[in-house]
Amino acid sequence: MQQAHRPGNLKQSNKTHKSKHRSKRGIAAAVKGKVNLKEYVRRNRHELKRDERRHQAKQIRKNKRDDVLAKKRALGGTRNPPFLVCVVPLNRQLDVQSALAILKTCSEGAIVTQVQSGILHLGLPNFKQRFSFIAPEIENDFALLDALKIVDTVLFVCSALEPIDDWGEKALALAMAQGMPTPVVVAMDIEGVNPKKRTSEKQNVQKLVSKWLPEEKVMQLDKSSDGLNLLRRIGNQKRNVIHHREKRPYMLAEEVEYVPDEDGQSGTLKLTGYLRGMPLNVNGLVHISGLGDFQMSRIDGHDDPHPINTAKETKTNSMDSETVKVTILQTADPAKQETLVSENIPDPMDAEQTWPTEEEIEEANKQTKKRVKKVPKGWSDYQAAWIVESDAEDEDGSEVSEGPENEDDFMSCEESNSEQDDEEINDFESVTESVIGPTDEKYDETIDAHEEHEMLKKLAAAREDQQFPDEVDTPHDLPARERFNRYRGLESFRTSSWDPKENLPADYARIFQFENYDRTRKRVFKELEDSLENMYGVYITIHVRNVRQDLWKVFNSANPNTPLSVFGLLPHENKMSVMNVVLKRTGVSEEPIQSKERLIFQVGYRRFIVNPIFSQHTNGSKHKYERFFQPASTCVATFYAPIQFSPSSVLCFKEKKNTNLQLVASGVLLSCNPDRLIVKRIILSGHPYKVHTKSAVIRFMFFSREDVLYFKPCKLRTKYGRTGHIKEPLGTHGHMKCVFDGQLKSQDTVLLNLYKRMFPKWNYENCIVTDRDCKASDMME
């Protein structure tokens, strides 16, 4: 046979054709039947060259610089609202009018006007800037807070001769807790000190201020040149952003006029001033500090009454009001206007259920299992899922009959109105009175012996709760199954399920709830930013309608010259819901605060009185109820209040009988979520009587055989880490045989945890500032 040719190493191999096109046959031959995955197609990223990167960085810097300049030019300019400055003395004996007198005469061309409400307007043509100064009343905490809500800069005035007293420290603490505007600190009376000691005196003032404002440099204010330097610093320094007010429209009312209606019951309140913040919608609602929420009828626009062109024009615009041009900017539409309804009207037939049909009953009987559990009364399926199943039928199919002694072995978890729970915390009410400091002769008259006795009892209860948290004693005269009939056991506090919609109180039918609070908040803020009509810096008049005449008389008589602060409400911010705020103790007082105690809260722009309940600030789905808000701790306070979108600062005050209001805690708004599970825990304790290998006889936890059978499904644990369960009762005096995962020690303590969900009480009251007191008035009508 002819042998096949085999090419050698010198075999010639021709190059393939260099065509980019391949035939289908060639592609199929190259693939060889393989199937490729879906290709991820993306555009090749263009890598910037060195010059392009340098140009990009230059553009980013330019955009940031333009944003900063735009924010600076938005304040104090000729076409923008003036810089709003709050003058706060750090010593109650210091007169701030002397500091304002220096600022008035610091420049020859300064244009100075003062309105009837006490606001001082100062215009400097050489700076092309305008300033407005307000001085709240000393010793009035709420007047200071209302002023700090809306100002751009806070000017702290101290003296080299008089150091910072307790009022100055309190003012600094309130400003920092609420949200500090841009601070400026000046020292006066330095020129009156010996020239050799001026430097040391100024350094002493700097040391005192550095405890609160470590980055602020103290300026001197004794001469006209010092005042000019101060105004230059106020107009050019970087602004602190306060988020809870930047997301809303707000205004300081410079002129206030009340026009009563024909019925004599209500009237229209006209508030005039510079609008700041976000755009204001006439169909929305406004909140007036100290008065409440109201609707608007219209918004009028005016010419700027404080220009800095010439002094003649300023006097003409401020004195001759008839020549001022008034234009109607917005008029309320009744069809689009938001209502003042803050509570939901519950439907009494909402909980009605229809009787199931015969088909549904037959279908349910088919799906019913023959294995039955002993489920406590009122428990649902998911609550009893962790209970170990027991044979409810004998082998011959006959059911085990329950004797009369077992008929009461059921637990009800429904929230009832019974007052048998002696662990429920009583509410304490106290009233703030303005009295003169006690003297030696009248010292006993200023002391309330009953109040001190109650305080001693509360301190003892708080100390006991801190040492033995949640431990309670089983009563001897009352069965435990009746005493703790509203509590339930859980296999695990962290992982066991708990339906947030189960056994809700009747007050939950009156509130509103978001499907998703965070998503609604982002949508509302986005719609507000995209609003086309922006009236920032316009001098306007807001016509607030349906203001009660008796309420206005009380407010105006107590605060005749106090400027009003007005905030525009976002959608849904007048609806009632369950508010959760995170609080931290301030360290001013070591006194424990009890849950459901009467406290004054200021959340953002709103101030009210509630009785909150406290819980731990944790990440789980369930949060442990706290009986006391201990000093140097952080917790979450829950109460009924109108909805408010975060971020918002929170201040918590406590009323004192013989002193002023005391700031006991501060924090931030967490959410408005009624589904937050606040669970109260109680611990029943028992002691080993006889210990075997893994079983033990426990006593002193219960005192009857029926109670042992009632709590038999619940899980036990010990302080040394053992877990177990009740096996059977022994005798009739509450002894029981228990089985554990290991041998007990004789000094160990057996614990049984029971849980109950807690709800706040509906006790919301609006807070009105009248004559340095906080009084409640029904504003929900």
PDB file of C-alpha atoms in Angstrom, residues 305 313-324:
ATOM      1  CA  PRO A 305     -39.394  99.873  54.269  1.00  0.00           C
ATOM      2  CA  GLU A 313     -36.178 107.614  51.625  1.00  0.00           C
ATOM      3  CA  THR A 314     -35.975 105.569  54.803  1.00  0.00           C
ATOM      4  CA  LYS A 315     -37.923 108.095  56.840  1.00  0.00           C
ATOM      5  CA  THR A 316     -40.510 108.432  54.080  1.00  0.00           C
ATOM      6  CA  ASN A 317     -41.061 104.697  53.779  1.00  0.00           C
ATOM      7  CA  SER A 318     -41.223 104.132  57.547  1.00  0.00           C
ATOM      8  CA  MET A 319     -43.514 107.042  58.495  1.00  0.00           C
ATOM      9  CA  ASP A 320     -45.800 107.507  55.509  1.00  0.00           C
ATOM     10  CA  SER A 321     -47.503 104.153  55.183  1.00  0.00           C
ATOM     11  CA  GLU A 322     -50.089 105.407  52.714  1.00  0.00           C
ATOM     12  CA  THR A 323     -47.488 105.827  49.973  1.00  0.00           C
ATOM     13  CA  VAL A 324     -46.307 102.235  50.303  1.00  0.00           C
TER      14      VAL A 324
END
